[in-house]
Each structure stands twice: as structure tokens, then as C-alpha cells.
CSV table of C-alpha atoms and ligand atoms in Angstrom, one decimal:
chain,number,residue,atom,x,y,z
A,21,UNK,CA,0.0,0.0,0.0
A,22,UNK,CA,1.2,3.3,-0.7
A,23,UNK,CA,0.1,5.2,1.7
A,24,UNK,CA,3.2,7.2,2.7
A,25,UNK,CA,4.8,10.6,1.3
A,26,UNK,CA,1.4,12.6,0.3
A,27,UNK,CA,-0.3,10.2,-2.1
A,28,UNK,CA,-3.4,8.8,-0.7
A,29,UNK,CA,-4.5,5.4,-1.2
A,30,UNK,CA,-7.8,5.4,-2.0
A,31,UNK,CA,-8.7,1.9,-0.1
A,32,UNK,CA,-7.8,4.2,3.3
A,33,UNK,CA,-11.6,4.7,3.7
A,34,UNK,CA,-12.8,0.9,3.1
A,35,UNK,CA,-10.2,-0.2,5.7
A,36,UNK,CA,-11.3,2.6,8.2
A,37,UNK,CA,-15.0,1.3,7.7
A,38,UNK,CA,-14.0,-2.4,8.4
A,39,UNK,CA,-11.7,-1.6,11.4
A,40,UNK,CA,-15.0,0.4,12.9
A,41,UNK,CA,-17.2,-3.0,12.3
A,42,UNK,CA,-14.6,-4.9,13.8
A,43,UNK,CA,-14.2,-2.3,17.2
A,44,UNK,CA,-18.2,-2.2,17.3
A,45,UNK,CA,-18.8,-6.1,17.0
A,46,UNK,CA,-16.0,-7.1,19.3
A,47,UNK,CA,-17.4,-4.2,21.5
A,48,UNK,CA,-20.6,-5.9,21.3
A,49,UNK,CA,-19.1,-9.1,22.0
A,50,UNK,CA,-17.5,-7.4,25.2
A,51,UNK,CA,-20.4,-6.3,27.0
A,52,UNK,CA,-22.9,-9.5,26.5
A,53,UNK,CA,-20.3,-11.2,28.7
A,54,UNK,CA,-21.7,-12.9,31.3
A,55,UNK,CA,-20.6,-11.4,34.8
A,56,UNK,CA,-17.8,-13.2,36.8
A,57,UNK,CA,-18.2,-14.6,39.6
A,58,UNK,CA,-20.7,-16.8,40.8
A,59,UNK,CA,-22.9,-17.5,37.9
A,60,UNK,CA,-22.4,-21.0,36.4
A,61,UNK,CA,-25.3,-20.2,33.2
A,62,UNK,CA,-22.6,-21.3,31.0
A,63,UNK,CA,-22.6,-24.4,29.1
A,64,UNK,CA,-19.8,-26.6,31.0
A,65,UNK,CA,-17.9,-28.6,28.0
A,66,UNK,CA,-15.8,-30.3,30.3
A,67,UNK,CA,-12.6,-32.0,27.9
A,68,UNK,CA,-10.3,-34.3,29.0
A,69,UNK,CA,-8.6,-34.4,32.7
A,70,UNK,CA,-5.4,-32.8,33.5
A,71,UNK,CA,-2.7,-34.5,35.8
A,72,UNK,CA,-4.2,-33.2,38.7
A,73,UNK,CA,-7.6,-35.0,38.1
A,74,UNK,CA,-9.1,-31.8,37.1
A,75,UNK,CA,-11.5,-31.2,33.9
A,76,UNK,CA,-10.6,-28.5,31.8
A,77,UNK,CA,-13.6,-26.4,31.3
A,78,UNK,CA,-14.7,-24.2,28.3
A,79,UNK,CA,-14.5,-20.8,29.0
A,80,UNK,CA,-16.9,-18.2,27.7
A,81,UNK,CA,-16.0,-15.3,25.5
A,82,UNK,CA,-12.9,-13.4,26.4
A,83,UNK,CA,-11.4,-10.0,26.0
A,84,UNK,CA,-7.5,-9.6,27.0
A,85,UNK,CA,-4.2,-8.9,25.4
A,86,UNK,CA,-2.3,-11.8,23.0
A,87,UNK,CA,0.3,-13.7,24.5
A,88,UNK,CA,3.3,-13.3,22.1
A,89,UNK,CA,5.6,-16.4,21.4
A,90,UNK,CA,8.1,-13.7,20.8
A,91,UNK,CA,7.6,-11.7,23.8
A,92,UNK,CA,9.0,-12.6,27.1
A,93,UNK,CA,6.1,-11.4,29.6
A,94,UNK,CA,9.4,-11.2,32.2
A,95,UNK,CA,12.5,-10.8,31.0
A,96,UNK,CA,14.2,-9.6,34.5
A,97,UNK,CA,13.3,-13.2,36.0
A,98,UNK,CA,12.9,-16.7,35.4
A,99,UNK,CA,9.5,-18.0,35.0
A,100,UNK,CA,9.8,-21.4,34.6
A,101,UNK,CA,12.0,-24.1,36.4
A,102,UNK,CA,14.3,-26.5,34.5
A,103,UNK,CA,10.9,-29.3,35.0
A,104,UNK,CA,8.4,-26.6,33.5
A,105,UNK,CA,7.0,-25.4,36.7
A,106,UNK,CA,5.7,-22.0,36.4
A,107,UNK,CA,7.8,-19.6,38.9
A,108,UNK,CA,4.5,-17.0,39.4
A,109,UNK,CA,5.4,-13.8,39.2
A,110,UNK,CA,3.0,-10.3,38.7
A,111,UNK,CA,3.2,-10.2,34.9
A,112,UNK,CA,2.8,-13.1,33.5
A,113,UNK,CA,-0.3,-14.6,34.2
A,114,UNK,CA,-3.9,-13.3,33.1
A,115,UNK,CA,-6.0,-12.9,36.6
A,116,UNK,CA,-9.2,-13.0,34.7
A,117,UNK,CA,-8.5,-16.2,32.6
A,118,UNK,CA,-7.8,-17.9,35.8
A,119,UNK,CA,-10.2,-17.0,38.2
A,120,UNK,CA,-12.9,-17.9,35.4
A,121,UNK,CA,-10.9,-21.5,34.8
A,122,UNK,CA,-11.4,-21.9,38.5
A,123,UNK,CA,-14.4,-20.7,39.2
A,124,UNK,CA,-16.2,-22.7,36.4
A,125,UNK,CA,-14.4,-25.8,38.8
A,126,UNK,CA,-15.9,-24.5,41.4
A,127,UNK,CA,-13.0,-25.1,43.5
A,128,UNK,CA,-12.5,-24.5,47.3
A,129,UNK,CA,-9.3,-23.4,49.2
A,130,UNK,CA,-8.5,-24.1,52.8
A,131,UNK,CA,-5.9,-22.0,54.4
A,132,UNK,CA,-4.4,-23.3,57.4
A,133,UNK,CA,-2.9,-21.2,60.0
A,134,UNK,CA,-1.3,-21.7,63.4
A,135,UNK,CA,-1.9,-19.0,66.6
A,136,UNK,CA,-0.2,-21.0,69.6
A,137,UNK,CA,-0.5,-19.1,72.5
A,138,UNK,CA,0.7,-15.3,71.7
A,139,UNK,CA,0.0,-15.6,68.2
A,140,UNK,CA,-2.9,-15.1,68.4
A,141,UNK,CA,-3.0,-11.8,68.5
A,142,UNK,CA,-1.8,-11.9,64.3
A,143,UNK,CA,-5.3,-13.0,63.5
A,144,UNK,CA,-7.5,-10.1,63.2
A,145,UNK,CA,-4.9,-8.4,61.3
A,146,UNK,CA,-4.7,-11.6,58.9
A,147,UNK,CA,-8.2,-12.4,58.4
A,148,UNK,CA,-9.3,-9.4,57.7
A,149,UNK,CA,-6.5,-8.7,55.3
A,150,UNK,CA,-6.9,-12.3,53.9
A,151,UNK,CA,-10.9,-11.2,53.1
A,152,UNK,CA,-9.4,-8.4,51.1
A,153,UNK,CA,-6.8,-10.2,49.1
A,154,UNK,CA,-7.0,-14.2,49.4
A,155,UNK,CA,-8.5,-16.0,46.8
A,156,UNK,CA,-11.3,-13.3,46.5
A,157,UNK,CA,-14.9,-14.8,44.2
A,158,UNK,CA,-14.0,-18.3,45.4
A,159,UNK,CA,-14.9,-20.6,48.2
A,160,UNK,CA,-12.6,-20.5,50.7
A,161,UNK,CA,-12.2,-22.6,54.2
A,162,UNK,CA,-10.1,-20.9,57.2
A,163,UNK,CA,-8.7,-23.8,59.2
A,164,UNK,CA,-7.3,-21.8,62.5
A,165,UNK,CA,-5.1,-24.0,64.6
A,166,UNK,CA,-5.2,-22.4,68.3
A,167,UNK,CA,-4.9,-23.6,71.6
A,168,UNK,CA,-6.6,-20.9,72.9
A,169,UNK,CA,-10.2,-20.8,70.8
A,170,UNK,CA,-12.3,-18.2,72.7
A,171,UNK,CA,-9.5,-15.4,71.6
A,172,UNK,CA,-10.6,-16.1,68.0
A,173,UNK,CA,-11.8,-13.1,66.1
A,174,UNK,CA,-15.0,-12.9,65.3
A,175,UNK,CA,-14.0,-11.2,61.5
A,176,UNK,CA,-16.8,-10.9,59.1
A,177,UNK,CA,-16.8,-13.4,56.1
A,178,UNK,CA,-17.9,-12.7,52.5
A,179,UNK,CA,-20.3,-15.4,50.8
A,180,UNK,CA,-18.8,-18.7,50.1
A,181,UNK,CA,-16.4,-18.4,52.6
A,182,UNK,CA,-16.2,-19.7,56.7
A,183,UNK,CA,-14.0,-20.5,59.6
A,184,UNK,CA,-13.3,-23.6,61.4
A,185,UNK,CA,-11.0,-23.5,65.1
A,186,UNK,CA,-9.1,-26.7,65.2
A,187,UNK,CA,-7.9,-27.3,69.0
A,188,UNK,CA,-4.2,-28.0,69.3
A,189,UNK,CA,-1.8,-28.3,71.7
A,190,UNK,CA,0.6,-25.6,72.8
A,191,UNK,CA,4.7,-26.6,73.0
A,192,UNK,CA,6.4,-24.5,75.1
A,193,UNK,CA,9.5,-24.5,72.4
A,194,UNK,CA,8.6,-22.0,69.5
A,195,UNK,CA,10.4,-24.8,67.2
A,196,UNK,CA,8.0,-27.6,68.6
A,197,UNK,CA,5.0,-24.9,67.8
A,198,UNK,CA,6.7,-24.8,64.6
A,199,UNK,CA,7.0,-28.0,63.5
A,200,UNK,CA,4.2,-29.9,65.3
A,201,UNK,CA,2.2,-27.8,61.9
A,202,UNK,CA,3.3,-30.7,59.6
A,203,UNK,CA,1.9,-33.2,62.0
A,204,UNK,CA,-1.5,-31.4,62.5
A,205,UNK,CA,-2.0,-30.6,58.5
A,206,UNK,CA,-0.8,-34.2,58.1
A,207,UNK,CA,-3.2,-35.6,60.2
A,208,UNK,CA,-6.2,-33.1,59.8
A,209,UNK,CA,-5.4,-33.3,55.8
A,210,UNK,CA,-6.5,-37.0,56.3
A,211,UNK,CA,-9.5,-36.6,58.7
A,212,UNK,CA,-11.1,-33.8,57.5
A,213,UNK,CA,-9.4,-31.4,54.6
A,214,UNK,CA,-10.1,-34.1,51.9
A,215,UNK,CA,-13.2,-34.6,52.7
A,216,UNK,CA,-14.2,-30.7,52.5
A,217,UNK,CA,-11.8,-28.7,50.4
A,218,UNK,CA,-9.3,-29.3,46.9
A,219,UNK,CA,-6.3,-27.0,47.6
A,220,UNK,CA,-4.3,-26.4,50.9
A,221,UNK,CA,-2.5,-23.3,51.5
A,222,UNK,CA,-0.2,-23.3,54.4
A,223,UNK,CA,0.7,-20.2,55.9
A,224,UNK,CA,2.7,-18.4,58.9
A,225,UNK,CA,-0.2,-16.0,60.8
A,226,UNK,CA,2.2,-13.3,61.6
A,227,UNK,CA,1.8,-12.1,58.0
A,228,UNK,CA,-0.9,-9.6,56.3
A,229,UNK,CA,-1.7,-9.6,52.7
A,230,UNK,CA,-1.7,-6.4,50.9
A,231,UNK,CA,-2.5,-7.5,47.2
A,232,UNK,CA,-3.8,-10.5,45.2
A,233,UNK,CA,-3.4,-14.1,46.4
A,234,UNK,CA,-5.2,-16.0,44.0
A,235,UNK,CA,-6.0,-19.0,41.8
A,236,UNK,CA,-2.6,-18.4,40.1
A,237,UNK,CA,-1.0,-20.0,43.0
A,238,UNK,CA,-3.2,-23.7,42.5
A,239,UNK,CA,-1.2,-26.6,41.1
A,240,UNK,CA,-1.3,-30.3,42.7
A,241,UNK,CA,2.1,-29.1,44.6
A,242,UNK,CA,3.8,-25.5,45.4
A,243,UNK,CA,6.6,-23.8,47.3
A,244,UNK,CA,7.5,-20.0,47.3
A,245,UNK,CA,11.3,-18.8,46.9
A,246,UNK,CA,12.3,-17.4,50.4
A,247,UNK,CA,12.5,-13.4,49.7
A,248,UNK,CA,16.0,-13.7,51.6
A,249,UNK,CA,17.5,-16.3,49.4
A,250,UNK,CA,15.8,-16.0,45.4
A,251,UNK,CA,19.4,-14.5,44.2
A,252,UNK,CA,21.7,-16.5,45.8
A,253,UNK,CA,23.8,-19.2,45.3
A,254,UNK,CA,22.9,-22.6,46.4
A,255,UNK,CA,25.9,-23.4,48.6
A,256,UNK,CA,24.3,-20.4,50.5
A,257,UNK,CA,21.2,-22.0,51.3
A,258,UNK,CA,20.5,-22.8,55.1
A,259,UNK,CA,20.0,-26.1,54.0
A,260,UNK,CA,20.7,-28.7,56.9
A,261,UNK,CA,24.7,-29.6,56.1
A,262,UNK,CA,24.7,-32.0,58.8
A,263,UNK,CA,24.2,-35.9,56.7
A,264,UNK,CA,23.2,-37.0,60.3
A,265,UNK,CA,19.8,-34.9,59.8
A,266,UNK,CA,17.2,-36.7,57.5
A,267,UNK,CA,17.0,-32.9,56.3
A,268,UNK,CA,20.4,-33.4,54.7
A,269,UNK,CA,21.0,-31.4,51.3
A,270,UNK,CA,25.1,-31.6,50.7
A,271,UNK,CA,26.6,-28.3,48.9
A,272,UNK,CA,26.2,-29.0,45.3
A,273,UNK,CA,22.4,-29.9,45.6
A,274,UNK,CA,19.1,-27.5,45.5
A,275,UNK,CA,17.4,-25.5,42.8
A,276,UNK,CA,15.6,-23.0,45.5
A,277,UNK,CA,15.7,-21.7,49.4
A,278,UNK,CA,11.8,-22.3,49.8
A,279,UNK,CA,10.1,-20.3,52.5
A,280,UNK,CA,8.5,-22.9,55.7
A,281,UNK,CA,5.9,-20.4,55.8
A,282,UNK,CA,4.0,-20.5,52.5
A,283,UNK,CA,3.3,-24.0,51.0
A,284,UNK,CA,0.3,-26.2,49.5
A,285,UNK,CA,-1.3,-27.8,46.9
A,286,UNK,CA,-3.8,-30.5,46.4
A,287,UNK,CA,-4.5,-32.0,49.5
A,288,UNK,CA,-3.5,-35.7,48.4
A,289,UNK,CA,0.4,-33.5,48.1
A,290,UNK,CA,-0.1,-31.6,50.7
A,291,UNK,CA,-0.7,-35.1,53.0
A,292,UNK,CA,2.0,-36.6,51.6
A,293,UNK,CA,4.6,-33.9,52.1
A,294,UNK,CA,3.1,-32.8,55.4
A,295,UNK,CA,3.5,-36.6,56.7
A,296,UNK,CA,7.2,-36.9,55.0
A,297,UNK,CA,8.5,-34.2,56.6
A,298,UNK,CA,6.8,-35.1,60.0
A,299,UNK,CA,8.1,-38.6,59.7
A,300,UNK,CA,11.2,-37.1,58.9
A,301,UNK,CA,11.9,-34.9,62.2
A,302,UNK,CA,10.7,-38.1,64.4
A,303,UNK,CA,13.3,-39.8,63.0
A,304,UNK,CA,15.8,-36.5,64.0
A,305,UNK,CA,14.5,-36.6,67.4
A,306,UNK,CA,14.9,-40.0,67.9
A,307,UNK,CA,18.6,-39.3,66.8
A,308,UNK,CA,19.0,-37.0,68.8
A,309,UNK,CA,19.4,-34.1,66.3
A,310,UNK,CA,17.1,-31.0,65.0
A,311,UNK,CA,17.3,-29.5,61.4
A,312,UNK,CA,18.8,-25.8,61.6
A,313,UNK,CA,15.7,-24.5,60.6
A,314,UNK,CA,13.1,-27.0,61.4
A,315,UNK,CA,10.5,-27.8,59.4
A,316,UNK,CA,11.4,-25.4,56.4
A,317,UNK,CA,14.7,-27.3,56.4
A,318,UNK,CA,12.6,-30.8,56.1
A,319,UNK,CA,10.5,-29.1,53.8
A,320,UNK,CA,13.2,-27.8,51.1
A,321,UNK,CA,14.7,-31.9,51.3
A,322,UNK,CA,11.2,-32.8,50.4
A,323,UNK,CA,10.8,-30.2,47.7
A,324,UNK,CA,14.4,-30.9,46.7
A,325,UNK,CA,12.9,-34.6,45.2
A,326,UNK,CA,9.4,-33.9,44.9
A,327,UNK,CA,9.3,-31.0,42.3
A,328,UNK,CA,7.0,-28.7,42.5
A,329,UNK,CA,4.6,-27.7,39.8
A,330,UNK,CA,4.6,-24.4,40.2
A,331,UNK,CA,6.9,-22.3,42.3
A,332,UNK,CA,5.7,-18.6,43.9
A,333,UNK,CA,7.9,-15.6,43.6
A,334,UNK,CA,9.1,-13.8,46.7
A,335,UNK,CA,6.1,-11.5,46.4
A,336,UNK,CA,4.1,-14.0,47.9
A,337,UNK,CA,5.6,-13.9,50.9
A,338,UNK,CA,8.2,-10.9,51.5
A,339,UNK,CA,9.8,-8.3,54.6
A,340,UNK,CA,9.5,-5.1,54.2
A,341,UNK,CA,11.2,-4.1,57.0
A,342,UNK,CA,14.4,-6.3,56.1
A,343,UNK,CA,14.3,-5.9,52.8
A,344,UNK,CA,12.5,-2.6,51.6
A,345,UNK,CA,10.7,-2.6,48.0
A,346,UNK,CA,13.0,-3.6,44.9
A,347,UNK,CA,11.8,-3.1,41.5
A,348,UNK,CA,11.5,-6.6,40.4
A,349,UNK,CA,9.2,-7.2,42.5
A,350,UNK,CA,5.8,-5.3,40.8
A,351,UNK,CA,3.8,-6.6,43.9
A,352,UNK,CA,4.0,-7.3,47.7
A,353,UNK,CA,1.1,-9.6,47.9
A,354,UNK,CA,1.5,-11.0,51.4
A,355,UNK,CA,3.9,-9.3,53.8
A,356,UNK,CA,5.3,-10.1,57.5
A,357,UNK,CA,4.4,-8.5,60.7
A,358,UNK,CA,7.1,-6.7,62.3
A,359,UNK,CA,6.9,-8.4,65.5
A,360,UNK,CA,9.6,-9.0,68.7
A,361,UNK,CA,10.8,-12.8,68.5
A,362,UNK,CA,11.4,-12.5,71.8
A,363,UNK,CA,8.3,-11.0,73.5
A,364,UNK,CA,6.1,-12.8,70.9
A,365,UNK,CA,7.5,-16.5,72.0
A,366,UNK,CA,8.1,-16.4,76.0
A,367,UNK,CA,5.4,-18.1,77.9
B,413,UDP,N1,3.7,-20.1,65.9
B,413,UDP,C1,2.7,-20.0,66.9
B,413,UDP,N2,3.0,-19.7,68.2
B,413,UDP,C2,4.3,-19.7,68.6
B,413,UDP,C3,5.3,-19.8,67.7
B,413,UDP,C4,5.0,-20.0,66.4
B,413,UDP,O1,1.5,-20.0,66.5
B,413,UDP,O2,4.5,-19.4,69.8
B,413,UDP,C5,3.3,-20.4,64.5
B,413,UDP,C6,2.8,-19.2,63.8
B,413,UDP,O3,1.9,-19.6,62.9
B,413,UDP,C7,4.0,-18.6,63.2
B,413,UDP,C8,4.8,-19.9,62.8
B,413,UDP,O4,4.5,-20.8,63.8
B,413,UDP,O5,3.7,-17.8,62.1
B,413,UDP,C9,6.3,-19.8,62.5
B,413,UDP,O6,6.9,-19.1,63.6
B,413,UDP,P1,7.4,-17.6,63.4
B,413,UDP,O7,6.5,-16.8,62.6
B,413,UDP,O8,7.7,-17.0,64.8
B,413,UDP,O9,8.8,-17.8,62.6
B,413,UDP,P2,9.5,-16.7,61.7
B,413,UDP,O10,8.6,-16.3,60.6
B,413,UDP,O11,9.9,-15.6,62.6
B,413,UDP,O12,10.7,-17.5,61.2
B,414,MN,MN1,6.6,-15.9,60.6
């Protein structure tokens, strides 16, 4: 076409017309779309199962930009592990597409959280935070493990979405607190979570979210790069070094530093891991020996041969306070608490 250096083409006006149909139809397209959440009016098409056991389900008319095989949607970070696991960070996933995927599964989330004695005192702040920002249009299941259930919260849920207090024991070591969690999910995964809920999310309490937690983070089996450790080396990992510990990782093993406060998956995973890694610090005890850093070291062994699918970015779980705000990461989705270690774990 010659449309450049003053001659006109004299198609320009056909093509304007045709690009105007186009913007109107799509526009039209646009606006019949059926609201998100909630509604299930559409037809369900249901093709075949993924890994995971889950249908993949037709999704309705969609507006959003086109993912370019050309175009990085990061090219500051890595987004995918040497197995194919997505590394999630804000960027490179399409919130809408997912929430519909998920929502059209109608799936439900539990999120587990542990207030031993003083910590309890994190759970208005998180709850309410969590209503804000956690897996918001979808059903969602707060499993609160306290030993101290009459200083609950009462926080106000949205629709779709409830509390349960499960009683626990207190230890009077913060470690034991710590790591008695993979015992409890173990066991509670096994009573009760696969009976009423697909995805676990395990979580520290003295944490508040401040953007987006959502369906992005699903897949049959995740871990979240600790925000101290995503650019370093792995022979500076505080991996267990001792071979004595079951949590053993020698110096020229590990992909990632995962965090011990932000894990989950399916709940068949989460079981498994959650009973691994208990099994795992038995065995320490009965020899007499403790991981350096507890359960997050038993948990980066497990993840170290059980790969996970997908893999969160720091801004899923990140210090402000220790670490300020830098650029790569476009969001702080779920921050820690400043709190006083000391003052927050004496009796
Ligand atoms: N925790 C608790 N009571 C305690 C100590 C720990 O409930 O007395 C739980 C709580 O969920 C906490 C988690 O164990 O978030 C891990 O401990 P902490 O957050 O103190 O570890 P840090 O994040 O400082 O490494
Ligand atoms: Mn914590």
C-alpha cells in the first residue's frame, strides 16, 4: 500500500470502515459477557482431565491482550523451572482467565494457619487482610489451629467463605510450635481437609496480605522462593549440612531456598509432604538431632525430590522491614508482621 509521502491510497476509507465494524462487533461481543463470579449459566464442555484429576472447562468469550511467542512477559526473572513449573510472578499470568478457569471448577481453598498461645494476636490483622486479598470470588475454608479458641476473632466473612478453630496443643518451644504444623495438617489433611476442600495453602499467621493471592497460585504441589535467598547461590542455602539430619542437602544440591511459611497444593500433596517431613523430624529426634531450621529445612529436602509444579515468587511472601521494595518485584502480595521474636514466643 502506498500510503506514505502525500499520495493517498484510495482503499484508506474501506479499511477505516472495516476496522469500525470490527471495534463495534468485538465491542458488542465485550459487554454481552456474562458477569464473573458466581454465575455457572454457561454451558460446562468439560474435555479431558489434567494430571491433577481436574476437567478443563470451556470458557466463555474473552477479552484480553495476545500472549506473544516472541515476547517474554518477564525478561528480568525466570519464570519457569528446568521441569516446567511456572515460577508466578505479577506479569505473567492473566487474573481473569484464571479466576474464570477456576471458578467454572468450582473449586474450594482451605488455608491453614497456626496461633499458639501469643499468636494469636496476628489473626484479626490476617483475616481481615486475607478477606481483602485471598482467593477473592471463590470458596474458601479458614482452618485456624489455636490452643486458645475463645481469643478467635469474630472477623466478618464474604459469601462462600467460613472459619473452622481446630484445637491444638501448645509446645512450650517455638520450634515444637513450629514444627508440630506438619503433624497437624498431616493428620487433619487425612480426617477432615479431603473430605471438604481441593487445595491447601499453608501459611505463617504473623503475616498480612496487601494484594492478590489468588487461583494463580493452585497446582497439585507448590513452594514459594524465600525473599532472603531468590538470588543467591545454592551453597548459601541454610539447608541442613549435617548428613546426620534426615533434612540433609550436601553443597552441590538444591534449585531454590523455599520459605516454611507458604506452601500447598492438592490435599492428596499436601498429605504426603506434610507426613514426609513429619516422619522425617521423628526420626531426627529419635537421633538426637534438629534441622537448623526446622520444618522449612525438612521441607526444602522434600521439595528438593518432589518438584514442585509451580513455584511462587518472593512477592508472595516478602519483609519489608528487612528488605524494603526492589523493583522486580511489581507486587507485595502478602507481607510479614514486624513483630519482637522474643516478647512474641516467652510463655
Ligand atoms: N507459631 C505460633 N505460636 C508460637 C510460635 C509459632 O502459633 O508461639 C506459629 C505461627 O503460625 C508462626 C509460625 O508458627 O507464624 C512460625 O513461627 P514464626 O512466625 O515466629 O517464625 P519466623 O517467621 O519468625 O521465622
Ligand atoms: Mn513468621
Amino acid at each position: 500500500m502506498e500510503g506514505r509521502g502525500g499520495k493517498r491510497c484510495p482503499l484508506q476509507p474501506l479499511l477505516l470502515g472495516i476496522l469500525l465494524l470490527l471495534v463495534f462487533f468485538g465491542y458488542g461481543f465485550l459487554s454481552s459477557r456474562r458477569p464473573m463470579p458466581g454465575g455457572l449459566g454457561v454451558g460446562p464442555g468439560v474435555a479431558v482431565g489434567d494430571p491433577d484429576g481436574r476437567p478443563v472447562v470451556a470458557l466463555s468469550r474473552m477479552l484480553y491482550p495476545q500472549p506473544k511467542a516472541l515476547t517474554p512477559s518477564r525478561s528480568d526473572v525466570l519464570v519457569l523451572t528446568p521441569w516446567l513449573a511456572p515460577i508466578v510472578w505479577e506479569g505473567t499470568f492473566s487474573p481473569e482467565i484464571l479466576d474464570e478457569q477456576f471458578r467454572l471448577q468450582n473449586v474450594t481453598v482451605g488455608l491453614t494457619v497456626f496461633a499458639v498461645k501469643k499468636y494469636v494476636a496476628f489473626l484479626r490483622l490476617f483475616l481481615e487482610t486475607a478477606e481483602q486479598h485471598f482467593m477473592v470470588g471463590h470458596r474458601v475454608t479458614y482452618y485456624v489451629f489455636t490452643d486458645r479458641p475463645a481469643d478467635v476473632p469474630h472477623v466478618l466473612l464474604r459469601e462462600g467463605r467460613r472459619l473452622e478453630v481446630l484445637a491444638v496443643r501448645s509446645h512450650a518451644r517455638w520450634q515444637d510450635v513450629s514444627m508440630h504444623r506438619m503433624e497437624m495438617i498431616s493428620r487433619f489433611s487425612e480426617q477432615r481437609f479431603r473430605h471438604e476442600v481441593d487445595y491447601l495453602v499453608c501459611v505463617d499467621v504473623d503475616m498480612k496480605f496487601r494484594d492478590r493471592v489468588g487461583v494463580e497460585i493452585l497446582s497439585p504441589l507448590f513452594g514459594t522462593l524465600h525473599p532472603a535467598f531468590y538470588s543467591a547461590d545454592r551453597r548459601a542455602f541454610t539447608y541442613e549440612r549435617r548428613p546426620r539430619s534426615q533434612a540433609y542437602i550436601p553443597p552441590d544440591e538444591g534449585d531454590f531456598y523455599y520459605l516454611g511459611g507458604f506452601f500447598g497444593g492438592s490435599v492428596a500433596e499436601v498429605q504426603r509432604l506434610t507426613s514426609a517431613c513429619h516422619q522425617a523430624m521423628v526420626l531426627d529426634k529419635a537421633n538426637g538431632i534438629e534441622a537448623v531450621w526446622h520444618d522449612e529445612s525438612h521441607l526444602n529436602k522434600y521439595l528438593l525430590y518432589h518438584k514442585p509444579t509451580k513455584v511462587l515468587s518472593p512477592e508472595y511472601l516478602w519483609d519489608q522491614q528487612l528488605l524494603g521494595w526492589p523493583s522486580v518485584m511489581k507486587k507485595l502480595r502478602f507481607v510479614a508482621v514486624p513483630k519482637n521474636h522474643k516478647e512474641m514466643r516467652s510463655p
